[in-house]
Coordinates of C-alpha atoms in Angstrom, one line a residue:
Chain A
X9 CA 107.5 50.3 120.2
X10 CA 109.9 47.9 118.4
X11 CA 113.0 45.4 120.6
X12 CA 115.6 44.5 119.1
X13 CA 116.4 41.7 119.5
X14 CA 118.8 40.7 117.0
X15 CA 120.5 41.4 113.9
X16 CA 122.9 40.0 110.4
X17 CA 124.4 41.3 107.7
X18 CA 125.8 39.2 104.6
X19 CA 127.6 39.9 101.3
X20 CA 127.5 38.0 98.4
X21 CA 130.7 36.3 99.3
X22 CA 129.5 34.5 102.2
X23 CA 126.6 33.1 99.7
X24 CA 128.4 32.4 97.0
X25 CA 128.9 28.5 97.2
X26 CA 125.2 27.6 98.3
X27 CA 124.2 29.7 95.0
X28 CA 124.9 26.2 93.1
X29 CA 123.9 24.0 95.8
X30 CA 120.5 21.9 94.7
X31 CA 117.9 23.0 96.7
X32 CA 119.4 26.9 95.3
X33 CA 118.7 25.3 91.3
X34 CA 116.0 27.8 91.1
X35 CA 115.9 30.3 93.7
X36 CA 117.8 33.8 92.6
X37 CA 120.4 35.2 94.3
X38 CA 117.9 37.7 96.4
X39 CA 116.3 34.1 97.4
X40 CA 119.3 32.3 98.4
X41 CA 121.1 35.6 100.0
X42 CA 116.8 36.1 102.5
X43 CA 117.1 32.8 103.1
X44 CA 121.5 32.3 104.3
X45 CA 120.4 35.6 106.5
X46 CA 117.7 34.2 108.4
X47 CA 119.5 30.9 109.1
X48 CA 122.1 33.2 110.8
X49 CA 119.7 35.6 112.4
X50 CA 118.2 32.4 114.1
X51 CA 121.4 31.2 115.5
X52 CA 121.9 34.8 117.1
X53 CA 118.1 34.5 118.5
X54 CA 117.4 32.9 122.7
X55 CA 116.8 28.9 121.6
X56 CA 113.5 29.6 124.1
X57 CA 111.9 32.0 121.4
X58 CA 108.2 31.0 119.9
X59 CA 109.2 31.3 116.4
X60 CA 105.6 29.4 115.3
X61 CA 103.8 33.4 114.9
X62 CA 105.7 35.7 112.7
X63 CA 105.4 38.8 111.1
X64 CA 107.7 39.6 108.1
X65 CA 108.5 42.6 106.2
X66 CA 110.7 41.8 102.8
X67 CA 112.0 44.5 101.5
X68 CA 114.4 45.6 99.2
X69 CA 115.1 49.3 96.6
X70 CA 115.7 46.6 93.4
X71 CA 113.3 44.3 93.3
X72 CA 114.3 40.9 91.6
X73 CA 116.6 43.0 88.9
X74 CA 118.7 39.9 88.1
X75 CA 115.4 37.6 87.2
X76 CA 113.9 40.5 85.2
X77 CA 117.8 41.1 83.0
X78 CA 117.5 37.1 82.5
X79 CA 114.0 36.9 81.3
X80 CA 114.7 39.9 78.6
X81 CA 117.7 38.1 77.7
X82 CA 115.7 34.7 77.3
X83 CA 112.7 36.8 76.0
X84 CA 115.1 38.8 73.0
X85 CA 115.8 34.6 72.4
X86 CA 112.2 34.0 71.9
X87 CA 112.4 32.2 74.7
X88 CA 110.4 33.2 78.0
X89 CA 111.2 31.1 80.7
X90 CA 108.1 31.1 83.2
X91 CA 110.8 30.1 86.3
X92 CA 112.4 33.5 86.0
X93 CA 109.0 35.7 85.1
X94 CA 107.7 34.2 88.4
X95 CA 111.4 35.0 89.9
X96 CA 110.9 39.0 88.4
X97 CA 108.4 39.6 90.6
X98 CA 109.7 41.6 93.5
X99 CA 107.5 39.5 96.2
X100 CA 109.0 36.6 95.1
X101 CA 111.5 36.4 97.5
X102 CA 108.9 36.9 100.2
X103 CA 107.5 33.5 98.7
X104 CA 110.8 32.0 98.3
X105 CA 110.4 32.7 102.1
X106 CA 107.8 31.7 102.7
X107 CA 108.3 27.9 102.3
X108 CA 111.0 27.6 104.6
X109 CA 109.3 29.1 107.9
X110 CA 106.3 27.8 108.0
X111 CA 105.1 30.0 111.0
X112 CA 104.8 33.2 109.1
X113 CA 101.7 35.3 109.2
X114 CA 101.6 38.4 107.9
X115 CA 103.5 39.3 105.6
X116 CA 104.4 41.4 102.7
X117 CA 106.9 43.2 100.0
X118 CA 108.3 47.3 100.3
X119 CA 110.1 48.3 97.7
X120 CA 111.0 51.8 98.7
X121 CA 114.3 52.9 96.8
X122 CA 116.7 53.7 99.8
X123 CA 114.2 53.9 102.3
X124 CA 113.1 50.4 102.1
X125 CA 114.0 48.7 105.1
X126 CA 113.3 51.8 106.9
X127 CA 109.5 51.7 106.0
X128 CA 109.6 48.2 107.3
X129 CA 110.1 49.3 110.9
X130 CA 107.9 51.6 110.4
X131 CA 105.0 50.4 109.2
X132 CA 106.2 47.8 112.0
X133 CA 105.8 50.4 114.6
X134 CA 102.0 50.5 112.9
X135 CA 100.5 47.4 113.8
X136 CA 98.8 45.7 116.2
X137 CA 100.0 42.6 115.7
X138 CA 101.4 41.1 119.6
X139 CA 103.8 38.4 117.2
X140 CA 107.5 38.9 116.5
X141 CA 108.6 40.7 113.0
X142 CA 110.9 39.8 111.0
X143 CA 112.3 42.5 108.5
X144 CA 115.1 41.6 105.4
X145 CA 116.2 43.8 103.2
X146 CA 117.6 41.9 100.2
X147 CA 119.7 44.1 96.9
X148 CA 121.4 41.7 94.6
X149 CA 123.6 43.5 91.0
X150 CA 125.6 41.2 88.5
X151 CA 128.2 42.7 86.8
X152 CA 126.3 44.7 84.3
X153 CA 123.6 45.8 85.9
X154 CA 126.2 47.6 88.8
X155 CA 127.6 49.2 85.8
X156 CA 123.9 50.9 84.9
X157 CA 123.1 51.5 88.4
X158 CA 126.6 52.9 89.5
X159 CA 126.3 55.9 86.4
X160 CA 122.2 56.4 87.9
X161 CA 124.1 57.7 91.4
X162 CA 126.6 59.4 89.5
X163 CA 129.3 57.8 90.6
X164 CA 128.3 58.8 94.2
X165 CA 127.9 55.3 95.2
X166 CA 129.7 52.2 95.2
X167 CA 126.8 49.3 95.1
X168 CA 126.9 45.8 96.4
X169 CA 125.4 42.5 96.6
X170 CA 124.5 42.4 100.5
X171 CA 121.8 41.3 102.4
X172 CA 120.4 42.3 106.1
X173 CA 118.3 41.0 108.9
X174 CA 116.4 42.2 111.8
X175 CA 114.1 40.6 114.2
X176 CA 111.8 42.5 116.6
X177 CA 109.3 41.8 119.4
X178 CA 106.6 44.9 120.2
X179 CA 105.8 45.9 123.1
X180 CA 102.1 43.8 123.8
X181 CA 105.0 40.7 123.0
X182 CA 105.5 39.1 125.9
X183 CA 108.8 39.1 126.0
X184 CA 109.1 42.2 125.5
X185 CA 110.3 43.2 129.2
X186 CA 112.0 40.2 130.2
X187 CA 114.3 40.5 126.7
X188 CA 117.4 42.4 126.2
X189 CA 117.7 44.9 123.8
X190 CA 117.7 48.2 121.9
X191 CA 114.0 49.6 121.7
X192 CA 113.1 51.7 119.0
X193 CA 110.0 53.9 119.7
X194 CA 109.9 56.2 116.0
X195 CA 111.5 56.6 113.3
X196 CA 111.4 59.4 111.5
X197 CA 112.6 61.2 107.8
X198 CA 113.5 64.6 106.3
X199 CA 115.6 65.6 103.5
X200 CA 119.2 66.3 103.4
X201 CA 122.1 67.7 101.4
X202 CA 124.3 65.0 101.2
X203 CA 127.4 65.5 99.9
X204 CA 128.6 62.3 101.0
X205 CA 130.0 59.2 98.8
X206 CA 128.7 55.8 100.0
X207 CA 130.6 52.9 99.8
X208 CA 129.7 49.4 99.8
X209 CA 126.3 49.8 99.6
X210 CA 123.1 48.7 99.0
X211 CA 119.3 50.8 99.3
X212 CA 117.8 47.7 101.1
X213 CA 120.8 47.9 103.9
X214 CA 119.3 50.2 106.0
X215 CA 119.6 48.2 109.1
X216 CA 123.4 48.2 108.9
X217 CA 122.8 51.8 109.4
X218 CA 120.5 51.6 112.0
X219 CA 122.5 49.4 114.2
X220 CA 124.7 51.8 113.3
X221 CA 123.7 54.7 114.8
X222 CA 121.5 52.7 117.8
X223 CA 125.6 52.3 119.5
X224 CA 125.7 56.3 119.3
X225 CA 124.7 58.2 122.2
X226 CA 122.8 61.6 122.0
X227 CA 121.4 61.6 118.3
X228 CA 120.4 58.9 116.3
X229 CA 120.6 59.7 112.3
X230 CA 122.4 59.2 109.3
X231 CA 122.2 60.0 105.3
X232 CA 121.4 58.2 102.4
X233 CA 121.7 58.5 99.0
X234 CA 118.6 60.6 97.4
X235 CA 119.4 63.7 99.5
X236 CA 117.4 61.3 102.9
X237 CA 117.7 61.6 105.9
X238 CA 116.8 58.9 108.5
X239 CA 116.3 59.9 112.9
X240 CA 116.3 56.8 114.9
X241 CA 114.1 58.0 118.2
X242 CA 114.7 55.1 121.1
X243 CA 113.9 54.8 123.9
X244 CA 116.5 53.5 126.7
X245 CA 114.0 52.9 129.7
Chain B
X22 CA 88.0 48.4 120.3
X23 CA 86.6 48.9 116.6
X24 CA 89.3 51.9 115.3
X25 CA 88.2 52.8 111.9
X26 CA 89.8 54.4 109.0
X27 CA 87.0 57.1 107.2
X28 CA 87.4 57.4 103.6
X29 CA 86.8 60.3 102.8
X30 CA 87.2 60.9 98.7
X31 CA 88.1 58.5 96.0
X32 CA 89.9 58.8 92.8
X33 CA 89.2 55.4 90.7
X34 CA 91.3 56.1 86.7
X35 CA 89.7 52.2 84.7
X36 CA 89.1 51.3 81.3
X37 CA 85.6 52.1 81.6
X38 CA 87.2 56.0 82.4
X39 CA 87.8 58.5 84.9
X40 CA 86.0 58.0 88.6
X41 CA 84.1 55.5 89.8
X42 CA 80.5 56.3 87.7
X43 CA 81.8 54.6 83.8
X44 CA 83.1 51.0 85.8
X45 CA 79.8 51.0 88.0
X46 CA 77.4 51.2 84.5
X47 CA 79.6 48.4 82.8
X48 CA 79.0 46.5 86.0
X49 CA 75.2 46.7 86.3
X50 CA 74.8 46.3 82.3
X51 CA 77.3 43.1 82.5
X52 CA 80.0 44.9 79.4
X53 CA 83.2 43.2 79.6
X54 CA 85.7 46.0 78.8
X55 CA 88.0 43.3 77.5
X56 CA 89.7 43.1 74.1
X57 CA 91.3 39.6 72.7
X58 CA 91.1 39.3 76.6
X59 CA 92.5 42.5 77.5
X60 CA 91.2 45.6 78.8
X61 CA 94.3 49.0 78.4
X62 CA 93.3 52.6 79.7
X63 CA 93.0 53.9 76.3
X64 CA 95.1 57.1 75.6
X65 CA 92.2 59.7 75.3
X66 CA 91.2 58.5 79.2
X67 CA 95.6 58.7 79.5
X68 CA 95.2 62.5 77.8
X69 CA 92.2 63.4 79.4
X70 CA 94.1 63.0 82.6
X71 CA 97.5 64.3 81.8
X72 CA 95.4 67.3 80.7
X73 CA 93.3 67.8 83.8
X74 CA 97.3 68.2 86.2
X75 CA 99.0 69.3 82.9
X76 CA 101.3 67.2 83.0
X77 CA 103.8 67.1 79.7
X78 CA 103.0 64.0 76.8
X79 CA 105.9 62.5 77.8
X80 CA 105.0 61.3 81.3
X81 CA 104.8 57.6 82.0
X82 CA 101.6 55.7 82.0
X83 CA 101.6 54.8 85.2
X84 CA 102.7 58.7 86.7
X85 CA 99.7 60.0 85.2
X86 CA 96.5 57.5 86.4
X87 CA 98.3 57.9 89.6
X88 CA 98.5 61.3 90.1
X89 CA 94.9 61.8 88.4
X90 CA 93.6 59.2 90.9
X91 CA 95.6 60.7 94.0
X92 CA 94.8 64.2 93.4
X93 CA 90.7 63.3 91.9
X94 CA 90.7 61.7 96.2
X95 CA 92.4 64.4 97.5
X96 CA 89.8 66.7 96.5
X97 CA 86.6 65.0 97.3
X98 CA 88.0 64.3 100.2
X99 CA 88.1 68.6 100.4
X100 CA 91.5 68.8 101.6
X101 CA 93.2 72.1 100.8
X102 CA 96.9 71.1 101.2
X103 CA 99.0 68.3 101.8
X104 CA 101.2 68.5 104.7
X105 CA 104.5 66.8 105.9
X106 CA 102.4 64.3 108.4
X107 CA 100.7 62.8 105.9
X108 CA 101.6 59.4 103.6
X109 CA 100.8 58.1 100.8
X110 CA 101.0 54.1 100.2
X111 CA 100.9 53.2 96.9
X112 CA 101.1 48.9 95.8
X113 CA 102.0 48.0 92.6
X114 CA 103.8 45.2 91.1
X115 CA 105.8 47.2 87.7
X116 CA 106.1 50.7 89.1
X117 CA 106.9 52.5 85.4
X118 CA 107.5 49.4 83.4
X119 CA 106.6 51.3 80.1
X120 CA 109.4 53.5 80.3
X121 CA 112.0 51.4 80.6
X122 CA 111.3 48.0 79.1
X123 CA 113.0 48.2 75.6
X124 CA 115.7 50.6 76.8
X125 CA 116.2 47.0 79.7
X126 CA 115.1 44.7 76.9
X127 CA 118.3 46.0 74.7
X128 CA 120.5 46.2 76.9
X129 CA 119.7 42.8 77.9
X130 CA 120.2 41.8 74.2
X131 CA 123.6 43.0 74.4
X132 CA 123.4 45.9 73.0
X133 CA 125.7 49.8 74.6
X134 CA 124.1 51.6 76.3
X135 CA 124.0 55.7 76.2
X136 CA 123.6 58.3 78.4
X137 CA 119.8 58.5 77.8
X138 CA 119.8 55.0 77.9
X139 CA 120.9 54.8 81.4
X140 CA 118.7 57.4 82.3
X141 CA 115.5 55.6 81.1
X142 CA 116.8 52.9 83.2
X143 CA 116.7 55.1 86.1
X144 CA 112.9 54.3 86.2
X145 CA 113.6 50.7 86.5
X146 CA 113.3 51.3 90.6
X147 CA 109.8 51.6 91.7
X148 CA 110.2 54.3 94.4
X149 CA 110.9 56.7 90.9
X150 CA 107.3 56.5 89.8
X151 CA 107.0 57.8 94.3
X152 CA 109.7 59.9 93.5
X153 CA 108.6 61.6 90.1
X154 CA 104.8 61.9 92.2
X155 CA 106.0 64.1 95.2
X156 CA 107.3 66.5 92.4
X157 CA 103.9 66.5 90.2
X158 CA 101.5 66.6 93.3
X159 CA 104.1 68.8 95.6
X160 CA 104.1 66.1 98.5
X161 CA 106.0 66.8 101.5
X162 CA 105.2 63.8 103.4
X163 CA 106.3 59.9 103.5
X164 CA 105.9 57.6 100.8
X165 CA 105.7 54.1 100.6
X166 CA 105.0 51.3 97.7
X167 CA 104.2 48.1 98.5
X168 CA 105.1 45.5 96.1
X169 CA 103.1 41.8 97.6
X170 CA 102.1 41.1 94.0
X171 CA 98.5 41.1 92.9
X172 CA 98.0 42.0 97.3
X173 CA 99.8 45.3 96.5
X174 CA 97.3 47.8 96.8
X175 CA 95.1 46.1 99.3
X176 CA 97.8 45.4 101.5
X177 CA 98.4 48.9 101.0
X178 CA 94.4 50.4 102.8
X179 CA 95.4 47.5 105.0
X180 CA 98.4 49.3 106.4
X181 CA 96.9 52.9 105.9
X182 CA 94.2 51.9 108.4
X183 CA 97.1 50.8 110.9
X184 CA 98.9 53.7 110.5
X185 CA 95.8 55.4 111.6
X186 CA 94.8 53.4 114.0
X187 CA 98.4 53.6 115.7
X188 CA 98.1 57.7 115.3
X189 CA 101.8 57.3 112.8
X190 CA 99.7 59.5 109.9
X191 CA 96.4 61.7 110.8
X192 CA 96.0 61.0 106.9
X193 CA 97.1 59.1 104.2
X194 CA 96.2 58.3 100.5
X195 CA 96.4 54.4 99.5
X196 CA 95.8 52.3 96.8
X197 CA 97.6 51.2 93.7
X198 CA 98.2 51.5 90.4
X199 CA 99.6 49.2 87.9
X200 CA 100.3 49.5 84.2
X201 CA 100.7 46.9 81.3
X202 CA 103.8 46.0 79.9
X203 CA 105.2 43.6 78.0
X204 CA 107.2 41.9 80.6
X205 CA 103.7 40.6 82.3
X206 CA 101.9 40.2 79.1
X207 CA 104.4 37.3 78.2
X208 CA 104.8 37.0 81.6
X209 CA 101.8 35.3 82.1
X210 CA 101.2 34.6 78.4
X211 CA 103.7 32.3 79.3
X212 CA 102.9 31.1 82.5
X213 CA 99.7 29.9 80.8
X214 CA 97.4 31.9 82.6
X215 CA 96.0 33.9 80.4
X216 CA 92.2 34.2 78.0
X217 CA 91.9 35.1 75.4
X218 CA 88.3 36.0 75.7
X219 CA 86.3 37.4 78.5
X220 CA 87.2 35.0 82.0
X221 CA 84.6 33.4 83.7
X222 CA 85.5 33.9 87.6
X223 CA 83.2 30.4 89.7
X224 CA 82.0 28.9 86.2
X225 CA 82.7 25.2 85.2
X226 CA 84.2 26.6 82.1
X227 CA 86.8 29.3 83.4
X228 CA 90.0 28.9 81.6
X229 CA 92.0 31.8 82.2
X230 CA 92.9 35.4 84.3
X231 CA 92.7 38.6 81.8
X232 CA 95.1 41.5 82.6
X233 CA 94.3 45.1 82.8
X234 CA 95.1 47.7 84.2
X235 CA 94.2 50.9 86.7
X236 CA 94.3 53.6 89.1
X237 CA 93.0 53.7 92.4
X238 CA 93.8 55.8 95.5
X239 CA 91.2 56.6 98.9
X240 CA 91.6 59.2 101.7
X241 CA 92.1 58.0 103.9
X242 CA 91.8 59.6 108.2
X243 CA 90.4 59.0 111.7
X244 CA 88.7 62.6 112.6
X245 CA 86.6 63.2 108.5
X246 CA 85.6 66.8 108.1
X247 CA 83.1 65.5 105.1
X248 CA 80.1 62.7 105.3
X249 CA 82.3 59.3 104.4
X250 CA 81.8 57.3 101.4
X251 CA 82.6 53.9 104.0
X252 CA 84.6 53.0 106.9
X253 CA 87.8 50.4 106.4
X254 CA 87.7 48.4 109.6
X255 CA 90.9 46.4 109.6
X256 CA 92.7 43.7 108.0
X257 CA 95.0 41.2 107.3
X258 CA 97.7 39.4 105.3
X259 CA 98.7 35.9 105.9
X260 CA 101.2 33.6 103.8
X261 CA 100.1 30.7 102.4
X262 CA 103.4 28.9 102.8
X263 CA 103.0 26.7 100.0
X264 CA 103.8 27.2 96.5
X265 CA 105.6 29.9 94.7
X266 CA 102.5 31.8 92.5
X267 CA 99.8 28.4 93.2
X268 CA 98.0 29.4 96.5
X269 CA 96.8 26.8 99.1
X270 CA 93.7 24.5 97.4
X271 CA 91.6 25.2 100.3
X272 CA 92.4 28.5 100.8
X273 CA 94.3 28.1 104.6
X274 CA 96.1 31.4 104.3
X275 CA 93.2 32.9 103.5
X276 CA 90.8 31.1 105.8
X277 CA 93.0 32.7 108.0
X278 CA 93.5 35.9 106.9
X279 CA 90.1 36.8 106.7
X280 CA 89.3 35.8 110.5
X281 CA 92.4 37.7 111.7
X282 CA 90.9 40.8 109.6
X283 CA 87.7 40.2 111.3
X284 CA 88.8 39.8 114.9
X285 CA 90.8 43.1 114.0
X286 CA 87.5 44.5 112.6
X287 CA 85.9 43.7 116.0
X288 CA 83.2 41.4 113.3
X289 CA 81.8 39.0 113.4
X290 CA 81.7 36.0 110.1
X291 CA 78.0 36.4 110.6
X292 CA 78.0 39.8 110.6
X293 CA 79.6 39.9 107.0
X294 CA 76.6 40.6 104.3
X295 CA 78.7 40.7 101.6
X296 CA 81.9 39.6 100.1
X297 CA 84.2 41.1 97.0
X298 CA 86.5 38.2 96.3
X299 CA 89.3 38.1 94.1
X300 CA 87.7 35.8 91.8
X301 CA 90.4 36.3 88.2
X302 CA 88.4 33.2 86.5
X303 CA 91.9 30.6 87.6
X304 CA 91.0 27.6 88.0
X305 CA 93.1 27.1 91.1
X306 CA 91.9 30.9 93.1
X307 CA 88.6 30.3 92.3
X308 CA 88.5 27.2 94.3
X309 CA 90.8 28.0 97.1
X310 CA 89.0 30.9 97.7
X311 CA 85.5 29.1 97.5
X312 CA 86.7 26.8 100.1
X313 CA 87.7 29.3 102.4
X314 CA 84.5 31.6 102.2
X315 CA 81.9 28.1 102.3
X316 CA 83.8 27.3 105.6
X317 CA 83.8 31.0 107.5
X318 CA 80.8 32.3 106.6
X319 CA 77.9 29.1 106.7
X320 CA 75.2 32.0 106.5
X321 CA 76.0 32.5 102.5
X322 CA 76.6 36.1 102.2
X323 CA 76.6 37.8 98.0
X324 CA 80.2 36.9 96.7
X325 CA 80.3 38.6 93.9
X326 CA 84.4 39.2 91.8
X327 CA 83.4 42.4 89.1
X328 CA 87.0 40.9 87.5
X329 CA 84.9 39.6 84.5
X330 CA 84.5 43.3 83.3
X331 CA 87.2 44.9 84.3
X332 CA 89.8 42.2 84.1
X333 CA 93.0 41.5 86.5
X334 CA 94.7 44.8 87.5
X335 CA 97.6 42.5 89.2
X336 CA 98.5 45.3 91.9
X337 CA 95.7 48.0 91.5
X338 CA 93.3 45.1 92.0
X339 CA 92.6 45.7 95.2
X340 CA 92.1 49.1 95.4
X341 CA 90.6 49.0 91.3
X342 CA 88.1 47.2 93.5
X343 CA 87.0 48.8 96.6
X344 CA 85.5 51.1 94.9
X345 CA 82.9 48.7 93.4
X346 CA 82.6 47.5 96.9
X347 CA 81.6 51.5 97.4
X348 CA 79.3 52.3 94.9
X349 CA 77.9 48.4 95.7
X350 CA 76.9 49.6 100.2
X351 CA 75.9 53.4 99.0
X352 CA 73.4 52.3 96.5
X353 CA 72.2 48.9 98.2
X354 CA 72.5 47.1 95.4
X355 CA 75.1 44.1 94.5
X356 CA 76.4 43.7 90.8
X357 CA 76.2 40.2 89.4
X358 CA 79.1 37.7 88.7
X359 CA 79.9 38.6 85.1
X360 CA 81.1 35.6 83.6
X361 CA 79.1 33.6 85.1
X362 CA 77.0 31.0 82.9
X363 CA 77.3 27.7 84.5
X364 CA 78.5 27.4 88.7
X365 CA 81.0 25.4 89.0
X366 CA 79.4 22.2 90.7
X367 CA 82.3 22.1 93.8
X368 CA 82.7 25.2 94.6
X369 CA 78.8 26.1 97.3
X370 CA 78.9 29.3 97.5
X371 CA 76.3 31.9 97.2
X372 CA 77.1 34.1 93.9
X373 CA 74.4 36.5 92.6
X374 CA 74.0 35.6 88.7
X375 CA 71.2 38.5 88.6
X376 CA 72.3 42.4 90.6
X377 CA 69.1 42.8 94.3
X378 CA 69.1 45.3 96.3
X379 CA 70.6 44.4 99.7
X380 CA 71.3 46.8 102.5
X381 CA 74.8 46.3 103.5
X382 CA 76.4 47.1 106.8
X383 CA 79.8 45.1 106.7
X384 CA 81.6 43.6 104.1
X385 CA 84.7 41.8 103.3
X386 CA 87.0 42.1 100.3
X387 CA 89.9 39.6 99.3
X388 CA 92.8 39.4 97.1
X389 CA 95.1 36.4 96.8
X390 CA 98.1 37.4 94.7
X391 CA 101.6 34.9 93.5
X392 CA 104.3 33.6 96.8
X393 CA 100.8 32.5 98.4
X394 CA 99.7 35.9 99.7
X395 CA 96.5 36.3 100.8
X396 CA 94.3 39.6 102.1
X397 CA 91.4 40.3 103.4
X398 CA 90.0 43.9 104.4
X399 CA 86.4 44.9 106.7
X400 CA 84.3 47.2 105.5
X401 CA 81.9 49.3 107.2
X402 CA 79.4 51.3 104.9
X403 CA 78.6 54.7 106.2
X404 CA 75.3 54.2 107.5
X405 CA 75.8 51.4 109.3

């Protein structure tokens, strides 16, 4: 079981000013977004919480699409830039975050399309680790890439650059009973004949949907593009 | 308490061919598979794999390789059909890159996309591979894609064991796939990490890595109905928090990962009698790895790298090399470190330059990746 202690979300305008900061010179939008989201999440945590050992699961449906695009743009001009190549890896944001969070023990990157964040919750529920889980989901698009992707979604999805993060503690954590928060005991996946149009959407934004359904009484289900249905099982005891 | 995941099936597609046997033979004979520093999976191998699954010739390389390897693992485990409770965990870094990179490159260079191009670019997301595999394999269960650089498939295998141990899955197929594209080759080239001849792991004259490709998957279950090939006892990943591409010079993160993997597996360091290392042949990796292993295992178990034979299959490397680990335990024979001529004098681990017989009960597999990702996997022999 996982207890949701805190969560947060951001959009590109929230970090736009930070992109020009000197310390972010070599960072992708994903990296800056992830970094700022974690800072915001930290502000929402109880001050006496031990953050010296953490599991982190970084998720992105698209990965470092923008960096890959820039790498190819440079390559077309015979300028292969090492920084763009290393930043083009899906895992680079996890590497970047790890430099800012030295307490990370276990770390993994998952890129599972529309279900990236939800798969991270599945993975955290499977882990034997007694340490907290920081799950961060991020996707970034420039205008050119947004057009390409929107075409793939056939106009049923309005994409945004966004990120979300959540801090969970497992039931084996010493403060599990003491800290307040909703308890997730299971997550299930099924298919749905989705006809909805999704706005302000990014594939790794599962925490935003989870947060909404956790407030509901009764069935805690939601749908995602690609005919996915997610069911969150909670334990209110 | 140990919660073992039994390995009941193995599917390996490598530059040596289909199955573990050709790859194992190359390891025993110390025959590198690289040509001009790169080990490709030849077209004839892909065609044979695609034909056996009746896949269309337009199928992407990663799809063919992973579908074949998953099917082989499934068949060897004698599973009859996939169920909705099954989980496939796939590690990769670039997915179906050869299907889309030319179009993406053209788009990045300023060319306008047409309808067909947009369809091609839908393959860019890694989940397009899982979507395609679900259709080809008629797989109704959960699919997870792990993409933690070169540790990806090792992490997939660790996660598979965890899902079984926690009861969140009854059967898992875990492994990895990697195909080489222009992005990967030009990228590693511009980082000046490539070796134009065969790599020399742990050698004083090592000068870089060889890129390669392939797929390897394993059927994992807790209550097997067939004789297991071995067991995954546990594993862990620890981040260096040191540098984006270079490992911690003292191997600090790897050391923590190995110690945690041993603890989770309920195994003492002295129980480990063999280590299959990441051993890429890059200066930094081999030093970091050697320092960590020397500290943890003062009893000096044999440590090998087989990348001098098959190269570095990046996200698939851990899974590909697990096949060699299984074969080593089965045969009771440790192949030599191919490419190693003169051991780097700073490296104080036991690196066999000749093959040797050994009855292995417990062993360790390590992988390191960009982003400072260190993974360690503890394996138990079927006869132990």
